[in-house]
Coordinates of C-alpha atoms and ligand atoms in Angstrom, one line a residue:
M228 CA 0.0 0.0 0.0
T229 CA 1.2 3.5 -0.8
T230 CA 0.5 6.4 1.5
E231 CA -0.9 9.7 0.2
A232 CA 2.4 11.4 0.7
E233 CA 4.2 8.8 -1.4
A234 CA 1.6 9.0 -4.1
T235 CA 2.6 12.4 -5.1
Q236 CA 6.3 11.6 -5.1
T237 CA 8.4 12.0 -8.2
L238 CA 10.5 8.9 -8.9
H239 CA 12.8 7.8 -11.7
G240 CA 11.5 5.1 -14.1
G241 CA 13.7 2.3 -12.5
R242 CA 12.2 3.1 -9.1
L243 CA 8.7 3.0 -10.6
V244 CA 9.5 -0.5 -12.0
A245 CA 10.8 -1.7 -8.6
R246 CA 7.8 -0.2 -6.7
R247 CA 5.4 -2.2 -8.8
L248 CA 7.5 -5.4 -8.5
K249 CA 7.5 -4.9 -4.7
A250 CA 3.7 -4.5 -4.8
Y251 CA 3.4 -7.8 -6.6
G252 CA 5.5 -9.5 -3.9
V253 CA 8.6 -10.0 -6.1
R254 CA 11.6 -10.8 -4.0
K255 CA 14.3 -11.6 -6.5
L256 CA 15.4 -10.1 -9.9
F257 CA 17.6 -12.4 -12.0
T258 CA 19.9 -10.4 -14.3
L259 CA 23.3 -9.8 -15.9
T260 CA 24.5 -6.3 -15.8
G261 CA 24.2 -3.7 -18.6
G262 CA 24.1 0.1 -18.4
H263 CA 20.6 0.1 -19.8
L264 CA 19.4 -1.5 -16.6
F265 CA 21.2 0.7 -14.0
S266 CA 18.1 2.6 -13.0
I267 CA 16.1 -0.5 -12.5
Y268 CA 18.9 -1.8 -10.2
D269 CA 18.9 1.4 -8.3
G270 CA 15.1 1.1 -7.9
C271 CA 15.4 -2.5 -6.7
R272 CA 18.1 -1.6 -4.2
A273 CA 15.9 1.1 -2.8
E274 CA 12.8 -1.2 -2.6
G275 CA 14.7 -4.1 -1.1
I276 CA 14.4 -6.5 -4.1
D277 CA 17.5 -8.8 -4.3
L278 CA 19.5 -8.8 -7.4
V279 CA 20.8 -12.2 -8.5
D280 CA 23.4 -11.8 -11.2
V281 CA 24.4 -14.7 -13.5
R282 CA 26.9 -15.3 -16.2
H283 CA 24.6 -15.5 -19.3
E284 CA 21.2 -13.9 -19.9
S285 CA 19.8 -17.3 -20.9
S286 CA 20.4 -18.4 -17.3
A287 CA 18.7 -15.2 -15.9
A288 CA 15.6 -15.9 -17.9
F289 CA 15.6 -19.6 -17.1
A290 CA 16.0 -18.7 -13.5
A291 CA 12.9 -16.6 -13.8
E292 CA 11.1 -19.5 -15.3
G293 CA 12.5 -21.9 -12.6
W294 CA 11.2 -19.5 -9.9
A295 CA 7.8 -19.8 -11.4
K296 CA 8.0 -23.5 -11.6
V297 CA 8.8 -23.9 -7.9
T298 CA 6.6 -21.2 -6.5
R299 CA 3.7 -20.9 -9.0
E300 CA 4.3 -17.1 -8.9
P301 CA 5.9 -15.3 -11.8
G302 CA 9.6 -15.1 -11.8
V303 CA 11.3 -11.9 -13.0
A304 CA 14.4 -11.3 -15.1
A305 CA 16.0 -8.1 -16.4
L306 CA 18.0 -8.4 -19.6
T307 CA 20.0 -5.7 -21.1
A308 CA 19.2 -4.1 -24.5
G309 CA 19.9 -6.0 -27.7
P310 CA 22.1 -9.1 -27.1
G311 CA 20.8 -9.5 -23.5
I312 CA 17.4 -10.0 -24.9
T313 CA 18.3 -12.2 -27.8
N314 CA 20.1 -14.4 -25.3
G315 CA 16.9 -14.7 -23.3
I316 CA 14.7 -15.8 -26.2
S317 CA 15.0 -19.6 -25.6
A318 CA 13.8 -19.3 -22.1
M319 CA 10.9 -17.2 -23.1
A320 CA 9.9 -19.7 -25.8
S321 CA 10.3 -22.5 -23.2
A322 CA 8.1 -20.6 -20.7
M323 CA 5.5 -20.1 -23.3
Q324 CA 5.2 -23.8 -24.0
N325 CA 5.4 -24.7 -20.3
R326 CA 2.9 -21.9 -19.5
S327 CA 5.3 -20.7 -16.9
P328 CA 4.3 -17.2 -15.7
M329 CA 7.2 -14.8 -15.9
L330 CA 8.0 -11.2 -16.5
V331 CA 11.0 -10.2 -18.6
L332 CA 12.2 -6.6 -18.3
G333 CA 14.3 -5.4 -21.1
G334 CA 16.7 -2.5 -21.5
R335 CA 16.3 -0.5 -24.7
A336 CA 18.2 2.1 -26.6
P337 CA 16.9 5.6 -26.0
A338 CA 13.6 6.6 -27.7
W339 CA 14.7 10.2 -28.5
R340 CA 17.5 8.9 -30.8
W341 CA 15.6 5.9 -32.1
G342 CA 16.8 4.8 -35.5
Q343 CA 20.1 6.6 -35.4
G344 CA 22.1 3.6 -34.4
S345 CA 22.6 3.8 -30.7
L346 CA 24.6 1.1 -29.0
Q347 CA 22.6 -2.2 -28.8
E348 CA 19.7 -0.6 -30.6
I349 CA 17.2 -3.0 -32.0
D350 CA 13.4 -3.3 -31.8
H351 CA 12.9 -6.4 -29.6
V352 CA 9.1 -6.4 -29.7
P353 CA 8.6 -8.0 -33.1
F354 CA 10.9 -10.9 -32.5
V355 CA 9.9 -11.5 -28.9
R356 CA 6.2 -11.3 -29.5
P357 CA 5.8 -14.8 -31.0
V358 CA 7.3 -16.4 -27.8
V359 CA 5.4 -14.4 -25.2
K360 CA 1.8 -13.6 -24.3
M361 CA 2.4 -9.9 -24.4
A362 CA 5.3 -7.7 -25.6
A363 CA 5.3 -3.9 -25.3
T364 CA 7.6 -0.9 -25.0
A365 CA 7.1 1.8 -22.4
G366 CA 6.1 5.0 -24.3
S367 CA 7.0 7.3 -21.4
T368 CA 8.2 7.3 -17.8
A369 CA 4.6 7.9 -16.6
E370 CA 3.4 4.9 -18.5
I371 CA 5.7 2.4 -16.8
P372 CA 3.5 1.4 -13.8
G373 CA 0.4 0.8 -15.8
L374 CA 2.2 -1.1 -18.5
L375 CA 3.8 -3.4 -15.9
D376 CA 0.4 -4.1 -14.3
E377 CA -0.8 -5.2 -17.8
A378 CA 2.2 -7.5 -18.2
W379 CA 1.9 -8.9 -14.7
D380 CA -1.8 -9.7 -15.4
A381 CA -1.0 -11.3 -18.8
A382 CA 1.6 -13.6 -17.1
R383 CA -0.8 -14.8 -14.4
R384 CA -4.0 -15.1 -16.4
P385 CA -4.7 -18.7 -17.7
H386 CA -3.1 -19.9 -19.8
T387 CA -0.3 -18.4 -17.7
G388 CA 3.0 -17.6 -19.5
P389 CA 5.8 -15.1 -20.1
A390 CA 5.3 -11.3 -20.7
F391 CA 7.8 -8.8 -21.9
V392 CA 8.2 -5.1 -21.4
D393 CA 11.2 -3.0 -22.5
F394 CA 12.2 0.4 -21.3
P395 CA 13.9 3.0 -23.5
L396 CA 16.9 4.4 -21.7
D397 CA 15.7 8.0 -21.6
H398 CA 12.3 6.9 -20.1
V399 CA 13.6 4.6 -17.5
F400 CA 16.2 7.1 -16.3
S401 CA 13.8 10.1 -16.2
E402 CA 11.4 10.9 -13.5
A403 CA 7.6 11.0 -13.3
E404 CA 5.0 11.2 -10.6
A405 CA 4.4 7.9 -8.8
P406 CA 0.8 7.0 -9.3
E407 CA -1.4 5.5 -6.6
L408 CA -2.2 2.1 -7.9
P409 CA -4.1 -0.7 -6.2
D410 CA -2.4 -4.0 -5.4
P411 CA -2.8 -6.4 -8.3
P412 CA -6.1 -8.2 -8.1
E413 CA -6.5 -12.0 -7.6
I414 CA -6.9 -13.8 -10.9
R415 CA -10.5 -14.7 -11.4
R416 CA -11.1 -18.2 -12.8
T417 CA -14.2 -18.5 -14.9
P418 CA -16.6 -21.3 -14.1
V419 CA -16.8 -24.1 -16.7
D420 CA -19.8 -24.6 -18.9
S421 CA -22.5 -26.5 -16.9
R422 CA -23.7 -28.5 -19.9
A423 CA -20.2 -29.8 -20.7
L424 CA -19.8 -30.5 -17.0
D425 CA -23.0 -32.6 -17.0
R426 CA -21.7 -34.6 -20.0
A427 CA -18.4 -35.2 -18.3
V428 CA -20.1 -36.3 -15.1
A429 CA -22.2 -38.8 -17.0
L430 CA -19.2 -40.2 -18.9
L431 CA -17.1 -40.6 -15.8
R432 CA -20.0 -42.1 -13.8
D433 CA -20.5 -44.9 -16.4
A434 CA -16.9 -45.5 -17.1
E435 CA -15.6 -49.0 -16.1
R436 CA -12.0 -48.3 -17.0
P437 CA -11.5 -44.6 -16.4
V438 CA -8.1 -42.8 -16.2
I439 CA -6.9 -39.4 -15.4
M440 CA -3.9 -38.0 -17.4
A441 CA -2.8 -34.6 -16.0
G442 CA 0.0 -32.2 -16.9
N443 CA 1.2 -28.6 -16.4
G444 CA -2.3 -27.0 -16.5
L445 CA -3.3 -28.9 -13.3
Y446 CA -0.2 -27.7 -11.5
W447 CA -0.6 -24.0 -12.6
A448 CA -4.3 -24.2 -11.4
R449 CA -3.1 -25.4 -8.0
A450 CA -5.7 -28.2 -8.4
E451 CA -3.8 -31.1 -6.8
G452 CA -6.3 -31.2 -3.9
P453 CA -9.4 -31.5 -6.0
L454 CA -7.6 -34.0 -8.3
R455 CA -7.1 -36.3 -5.3
E456 CA -10.7 -35.8 -4.2
L457 CA -12.0 -36.9 -7.6
A458 CA -9.5 -39.8 -8.0
E459 CA -10.4 -41.2 -4.5
A460 CA -14.1 -40.6 -4.8
A461 CA -14.4 -42.4 -8.1
G462 CA -11.4 -44.8 -7.8
I463 CA -9.7 -43.5 -10.9
P464 CA -6.1 -44.3 -11.7
V465 CA -3.9 -41.2 -12.2
F466 CA -1.0 -40.6 -14.6
L467 CA 1.0 -37.4 -14.5
N468 CA 3.5 -35.7 -16.7
G469 CA 5.5 -32.5 -16.7
L470 CA 4.9 -30.2 -13.7
A471 CA 1.9 -32.3 -12.6
R472 CA 4.3 -34.9 -11.3
G473 CA 3.9 -35.1 -7.6
C474 CA 0.4 -33.7 -7.6
L475 CA -0.6 -37.2 -6.4
P476 CA 2.3 -38.7 -4.5
A477 CA 4.1 -41.6 -6.2
D478 CA 3.1 -44.0 -3.3
H479 CA -0.6 -43.3 -3.5
D480 CA -2.8 -46.4 -4.3
L481 CA -4.2 -44.7 -7.4
F482 CA -0.9 -43.4 -8.8
F483 CA 0.7 -45.2 -11.7
S484 CA 3.6 -44.4 -14.0
R485 CA 5.0 -47.6 -15.5
A486 CA 1.5 -48.8 -16.4
R487 CA 0.9 -45.7 -18.5
G488 CA 0.7 -47.5 -21.9
A489 CA -1.8 -50.1 -20.6
G490 CA -3.8 -47.5 -18.7
L491 CA -4.2 -45.0 -21.5
K492 CA -4.8 -47.6 -24.2
G493 CA -7.1 -49.7 -22.2
A494 CA -9.3 -46.8 -20.8
D495 CA -12.9 -46.4 -21.9
V496 CA -12.9 -42.8 -20.6
A497 CA -9.9 -40.6 -20.1
L498 CA -10.0 -37.2 -18.3
V499 CA -7.2 -35.2 -19.8
I500 CA -6.3 -32.3 -17.5
G501 CA -4.0 -29.4 -18.5
V502 CA -1.9 -31.3 -21.0
P503 CA -2.0 -30.8 -24.7
M504 CA -2.2 -33.9 -26.9
D505 CA 1.3 -33.3 -28.4
F506 CA 4.1 -35.7 -29.1
R507 CA 4.2 -36.8 -25.4
L508 CA 0.7 -38.2 -25.8
G509 CA 1.4 -39.6 -29.3
F510 CA -0.8 -36.7 -30.7
G511 CA -3.7 -38.4 -29.1
G512 CA -2.6 -41.9 -30.2
S513 CA -1.5 -42.9 -26.7
F514 CA -5.1 -43.4 -25.8
G515 CA -7.1 -46.3 -27.2
E516 CA -9.0 -45.8 -30.4
E517 CA -12.3 -46.3 -28.5
T518 CA -11.3 -44.2 -25.5
E519 CA -13.7 -41.3 -25.0
L520 CA -11.8 -38.1 -24.0
I521 CA -12.9 -35.4 -21.6
V522 CA -10.5 -32.5 -21.9
L523 CA -10.3 -30.0 -18.9
D524 CA -8.0 -26.9 -18.8
G525 CA -7.7 -23.4 -17.4
A526 CA -8.6 -21.7 -20.7
E527 CA -9.5 -22.5 -24.2
P528 CA -7.0 -24.7 -26.0
E529 CA -4.2 -23.0 -28.0
R530 CA -4.5 -25.4 -30.8
E531 CA -7.1 -27.8 -32.2
H532 CA -7.1 -31.3 -30.6
P533 CA -5.7 -34.0 -32.9
R534 CA -8.7 -36.2 -32.4
P535 CA -12.4 -35.7 -31.4
V536 CA -13.2 -35.2 -27.8
A537 CA -16.5 -36.2 -26.1
A538 CA -16.6 -33.3 -23.6
E539 CA -14.5 -30.1 -23.4
L540 CA -14.3 -28.1 -20.2
F541 CA -12.3 -24.9 -19.7
G542 CA -12.2 -22.5 -16.8
D543 CA -11.7 -23.1 -13.1
V544 CA -9.9 -26.5 -13.1
G545 CA -10.2 -27.1 -9.3
E546 CA -13.9 -26.2 -9.2
A547 CA -14.6 -28.5 -12.2
L548 CA -12.7 -31.4 -10.5
R549 CA -14.7 -30.9 -7.3
A550 CA -18.0 -30.9 -9.3
L551 CA -16.9 -34.1 -11.0
A552 CA -16.0 -35.7 -7.6
A553 CA -19.5 -34.8 -6.4
G554 CA -21.0 -36.4 -9.5
G555 CA -22.6 -39.3 -7.7
D556 CA -22.0 -43.1 -7.5
A557 CA -19.4 -44.1 -10.0
A558 CA -19.2 -47.6 -11.5
P559 CA -16.8 -49.9 -9.5
T560 CA -13.3 -49.7 -10.9
R561 CA -11.5 -52.1 -8.5
A562 CA -10.8 -54.8 -11.1
W563 CA -9.4 -52.2 -13.4
V564 CA -7.2 -50.6 -10.7
E565 CA -5.9 -54.1 -9.7
H566 CA -5.1 -54.9 -13.3
L567 CA -3.0 -51.8 -13.7
R568 CA -1.4 -52.4 -10.3
G569 CA -0.3 -55.8 -11.7
V570 CA 1.2 -54.2 -14.8
E571 CA 2.9 -51.5 -12.7
Q572 CA 4.5 -54.1 -10.4
E573 CA 5.7 -56.3 -13.2
K574 CA 7.4 -53.4 -14.9
R575 CA 8.9 -52.2 -11.7
A576 CA 10.2 -55.7 -10.9
A577 CA 11.9 -55.8 -14.4
E578 CA 13.8 -52.6 -13.5
Q579 CA 15.4 -54.2 -10.5
E580 CA 18.1 -55.8 -12.6
Q581 CA 19.3 -52.5 -14.0
F582 CA 19.1 -50.9 -10.5
G583 CA 21.5 -53.5 -9.3
D584 CA 23.9 -53.3 -12.3
D585 CA 27.4 -53.0 -10.9
R586 CA 29.3 -52.1 -14.0
A587 CA 31.9 -49.4 -14.1
P588 CA 31.5 -46.9 -15.7
L589 CA 28.0 -46.9 -14.2
H590 CA 24.7 -47.8 -15.8
P591 CA 22.5 -44.6 -15.3
M592 CA 19.8 -46.6 -13.6
R593 CA 22.3 -47.7 -10.9
L594 CA 23.0 -44.0 -10.4
Y595 CA 19.4 -43.3 -9.8
R596 CA 19.0 -46.1 -7.3
E597 CA 21.8 -44.7 -5.2
L598 CA 20.4 -41.2 -5.5
A599 CA 17.0 -42.3 -4.4
G600 CA 18.7 -43.5 -1.2
V601 CA 19.8 -40.0 -0.2
L602 CA 16.9 -37.9 -1.3
D603 CA 14.3 -36.4 1.0
R604 CA 10.6 -36.7 0.1
D605 CA 10.4 -33.0 -0.9
A606 CA 13.7 -32.9 -2.7
I607 CA 13.6 -30.8 -6.0
L608 CA 15.1 -32.6 -9.0
I609 CA 16.0 -30.8 -12.1
G610 CA 16.8 -32.6 -15.3
D611 CA 19.0 -31.0 -18.1
G612 CA 20.3 -33.5 -20.6
G613 CA 19.4 -36.2 -23.0
D614 CA 19.2 -39.9 -22.2
F615 CA 20.6 -39.3 -18.7
V616 CA 17.5 -37.3 -17.9
S617 CA 15.1 -39.6 -19.8
F618 CA 16.2 -42.5 -17.5
A619 CA 15.5 -40.2 -14.5
G620 CA 12.1 -39.2 -15.8
R621 CA 11.2 -42.9 -16.1
V622 CA 12.3 -44.1 -12.7
V623 CA 12.5 -41.1 -10.3
D624 CA 9.4 -41.0 -8.1
T625 CA 7.9 -37.7 -7.1
Y626 CA 5.9 -37.1 -4.0
E627 CA 5.0 -33.4 -3.9
P628 CA 4.1 -30.8 -6.5
G629 CA 6.9 -28.7 -8.0
C630 CA 9.6 -31.3 -7.2
W631 CA 10.4 -32.4 -10.8
L632 CA 11.6 -29.8 -13.3
D633 CA 12.5 -30.8 -16.8
P634 CA 12.7 -28.5 -19.9
G635 CA 9.3 -29.5 -21.1
P636 CA 8.2 -29.8 -24.7
F637 CA 10.5 -27.1 -26.0
G638 CA 13.4 -29.3 -24.8
C639 CA 16.0 -26.6 -24.4
L640 CA 19.4 -27.9 -23.1
G641 CA 21.0 -25.4 -20.7
C642 CA 17.9 -24.6 -18.7
G643 CA 19.0 -26.5 -15.7
P644 CA 21.5 -24.3 -13.9
G645 CA 19.1 -21.3 -14.0
Y646 CA 16.2 -23.5 -12.7
A647 CA 18.4 -24.9 -9.9
L648 CA 19.6 -21.4 -8.8
A649 CA 16.0 -20.2 -8.5
A650 CA 14.7 -23.4 -6.9
K651 CA 17.3 -23.3 -4.1
L652 CA 16.8 -19.5 -3.6
A653 CA 13.0 -20.1 -3.3
H654 CA 13.4 -23.2 -1.1
P655 CA 16.7 -22.8 0.8
D656 CA 15.8 -25.6 3.3
R657 CA 15.2 -28.3 0.7
Q658 CA 17.6 -30.5 -1.3
V659 CA 18.0 -29.3 -4.9
V660 CA 19.6 -31.8 -7.3
L661 CA 20.6 -30.8 -10.8
L662 CA 21.0 -33.7 -13.2
L663 CA 23.2 -32.7 -16.1
G664 CA 24.3 -34.6 -19.1
D665 CA 27.9 -34.0 -20.1
G666 CA 26.6 -32.3 -23.2
A667 CA 24.1 -30.2 -21.3
I668 CA 26.7 -28.9 -18.9
G669 CA 28.4 -27.1 -21.8
F670 CA 25.6 -24.6 -22.2
A671 CA 25.4 -23.0 -18.8
G672 CA 28.2 -24.7 -16.8
M673 CA 29.7 -21.3 -15.9
E674 CA 26.7 -20.8 -13.6
L675 CA 28.6 -23.0 -11.2
D676 CA 30.4 -19.7 -10.5
T677 CA 27.1 -18.0 -9.9
L678 CA 26.0 -20.7 -7.4
A679 CA 29.4 -20.4 -5.6
R680 CA 29.3 -16.6 -5.5
H681 CA 25.8 -16.5 -4.1
G682 CA 26.4 -19.5 -1.8
V683 CA 23.5 -21.5 -3.3
Q684 CA 24.1 -25.0 -2.1
I685 CA 22.7 -27.3 -4.8
V686 CA 24.1 -30.6 -5.8
A687 CA 24.8 -31.2 -9.5
V688 CA 25.2 -34.8 -10.7
V689 CA 26.8 -35.1 -14.1
G690 CA 26.1 -38.3 -16.2
N691 CA 29.4 -38.3 -18.0
N692 CA 29.2 -40.7 -20.9
G693 CA 31.5 -38.8 -23.3
I694 CA 28.8 -38.5 -25.9
W695 CA 25.6 -36.8 -26.9
A696 CA 23.8 -40.1 -26.4
L697 CA 20.3 -39.1 -27.2
E698 CA 21.5 -38.1 -30.7
K699 CA 24.4 -40.6 -31.2
H700 CA 22.4 -43.8 -30.7
P701 CA 19.4 -42.8 -32.9
M702 CA 21.7 -41.6 -35.7
E703 CA 23.6 -44.9 -35.5
Y704 CA 20.4 -46.8 -35.6
L705 CA 19.2 -44.9 -38.7
Y706 CA 22.4 -44.5 -40.7
G707 CA 24.7 -47.2 -39.3
Y708 CA 27.2 -44.5 -38.2
S709 CA 27.1 -41.2 -36.3
V710 CA 28.7 -37.8 -36.7
V711 CA 29.1 -34.8 -34.4
A712 CA 28.0 -36.9 -31.5
E713 CA 31.2 -37.3 -29.5
L714 CA 32.4 -35.4 -26.5
R715 CA 35.7 -35.8 -24.8
P716 CA 35.7 -38.9 -22.6
E717 CA 36.2 -38.6 -18.9
T718 CA 36.3 -34.8 -18.8
R719 CA 37.0 -33.7 -15.2
Y720 CA 33.9 -31.5 -14.7
D721 CA 34.5 -32.0 -11.0
L722 CA 37.8 -30.0 -11.4
V723 CA 36.0 -27.3 -13.3
A724 CA 33.6 -27.1 -10.5
E725 CA 36.4 -26.8 -7.9
A726 CA 38.1 -24.1 -10.0
L727 CA 34.8 -22.1 -9.9
G728 CA 34.5 -22.4 -6.1
C729 CA 32.3 -25.5 -5.8
Q730 CA 33.1 -28.9 -4.3
G731 CA 34.0 -31.5 -6.9
E732 CA 33.6 -35.3 -6.7
L733 CA 34.6 -37.9 -9.2
V734 CA 32.9 -41.3 -9.3
R735 CA 34.2 -44.1 -11.4
A736 CA 32.5 -47.1 -9.8
P737 CA 29.1 -47.8 -8.2
D738 CA 30.4 -48.2 -4.6
E739 CA 32.0 -44.7 -4.7
L740 CA 28.7 -43.0 -5.5
R741 CA 26.8 -43.0 -2.2
P742 CA 29.7 -41.6 -0.1
A743 CA 30.4 -39.0 -2.8
L744 CA 26.7 -37.9 -2.8
E745 CA 26.7 -37.7 1.0
R746 CA 29.9 -35.5 1.0
A747 CA 28.2 -33.3 -1.7
F748 CA 25.1 -32.8 0.4
S749 CA 27.1 -31.8 3.4
A750 CA 29.8 -29.8 1.6
G751 CA 28.6 -26.4 2.9
R752 CA 28.9 -25.0 -0.7
P753 CA 27.5 -26.1 -4.1
A754 CA 28.9 -29.4 -5.2
L755 CA 29.2 -31.3 -8.4
V756 CA 29.4 -35.1 -8.6
N757 CA 31.0 -36.2 -11.9
V758 CA 29.8 -39.7 -12.5
L759 CA 31.4 -41.7 -15.4
T760 CA 28.6 -43.5 -17.1
D761 CA 28.6 -46.2 -19.7
P762 CA 28.2 -44.8 -23.3
S763 CA 27.1 -48.1 -24.7
V764 CA 23.8 -48.0 -22.7
V765 CA 21.1 -47.2 -25.2
Y766 CA 17.9 -45.7 -23.9
P767 CA 14.9 -47.7 -25.1
R768 CA 13.2 -44.9 -27.0
S769 CA 9.9 -45.1 -28.8
A770 CA 8.7 -41.5 -29.0
N771 CA 9.0 -39.7 -32.3
L772 CA 10.5 -36.3 -32.9
A773 CA 7.5 -35.1 -34.9
Ligands
TPP172 C1 19.6 -26.1 -27.0 C2 19.6 -27.5 -27.6 N1 20.5 -27.9 -28.5 C3 20.4 -29.2 -28.9 C4 19.4 -30.1 -28.6 C5 19.3 -31.5 -29.1 N2 19.7 -32.5 -28.1 C6 18.7 -33.1 -27.3 S1 19.3 -34.2 -26.3 C7 20.9 -33.9 -26.8 C8 22.0 -34.7 -26.3 C9 22.3 -34.4 -24.8 O1 23.5 -35.0 -24.5 P1 23.9 -35.1 -23.0 O2 23.5 -33.9 -22.2 O3 25.4 -35.5 -22.9 O4 23.0 -36.3 -22.4 P2 23.1 -37.8 -22.9 O5 22.0 -38.0 -23.9 O6 24.4 -38.1 -23.3 O7 22.7 -38.6 -21.6 C10 20.9 -33.0 -27.8 C11 22.1 -32.5 -28.5 C12 18.5 -29.6 -27.6 N3 17.5 -30.3 -27.2 N4 18.6 -28.3 -27.1
MG173 MG1 26.3 -37.4 -22.6

């Protein structure tokens, strides 16, 4: 709240920015320095917003996305004019596809000289616009607070996502009267259409083999409570992907992961919540041909569904789930749940052999068994890599929402260090583990310096197989040979980490891993465990690129 005296104050544009951020509850600004941003820094300093500086703007923007992913509030990054913003494009595109709410503030060459070739002068808006929900330039100092409110609203309104505002140097360094603005309003969720809801209730009530398949939209709607209510009320097996992982704990009776193929193909009715039918769901083909689909999401779909749906609900996801849960006596599903439990257990039993594999260099599955032994229930795991992360995605169990972060459908390598930085800053008391392929570490490995400088004690685990495995194996399968798929074997990323101020551990054999992980978690500084893994392990991949 601003007092009347403050309301008539004259403040510089950067301070006006920071004031609004403060009113939104923003605590951290991720950035990499540039003169175009100085007045915003000055404003943040005055308003008590922490500046977290990184080594590449890509990481600043991924940190903002990561902040959103672990807090469900928008993360904020400030990127300097020109190259600062082009460096942040991948993260904005990623946030757009993940529906991660975030605000990117851009520096910008001065308006009064526009077009005359100032340093780092380029119009960002046309090339940023396709990868954000809203992109705009402040037209004057006085316009700054109102424009930021619009951007904040765009980021938080379903479908949530990134918003971008840039500030011409002259406007952001000049002064204007600070307006008295209300605190940003709560986002109102619209009720779902009652006729569609009735249809969905009827479909679910009569279903003998129902399933729920939920993704990011469930998480962003904070609807894990109502999801559980519905699953338990009607005995519906639940499958989760993306950020929805953990929205029903992995040890819940109705949670399944390994039985996904059998569950989705065998279902007579599937409730698909907050997840587009993209490549991850075989463009709709992961469900049986006869499966009737109910689609539920926070807002209208961004693209047409690849197959017909029997009922489509959009609006307040949590409220819709509660209404479905109250829908009356459901058909018994016990036999169906037991069938899937059998499939799940069989597949889990088959994994045991790989978990026990004692080869050196290690099988990635062995690594994940050892890791599971040292993780708390609310540990946050971040995956940045190829096959190394695919293995983790398959076998790591998640128990709470916001505990599994992967790049999502945009699949951008290099997102991990930014995500990890933000996750640990948001949740300093929890374990944050960053899983990195040895290819992936090349993109943003210098952020080990950032982590050390800011004392952010995450544990990075590198799956070091000396190759870009996710590309090398498929290329060999298709062509009988591979090119541009080799990395240097046994690179000492642990020594790189040491040089940058972190603790480094090298693991060559399975029995060295557990003690190395324990040392890493108690290092008192960020740590990197460089695990040599077997390049001949081929991930059993069936998904297509397109
Ligand atoms: C920015 C970016 N560049 C390239 C790719 C393509 N790509 C996907 S996975 C992968 C290999 C990753 O290798 P590594 O991190 O070593 O993991 P591994 O597969 O070896 O376990 C590549 C190059 C991508 N997804 N993102
Ligand atoms: Mg590799």
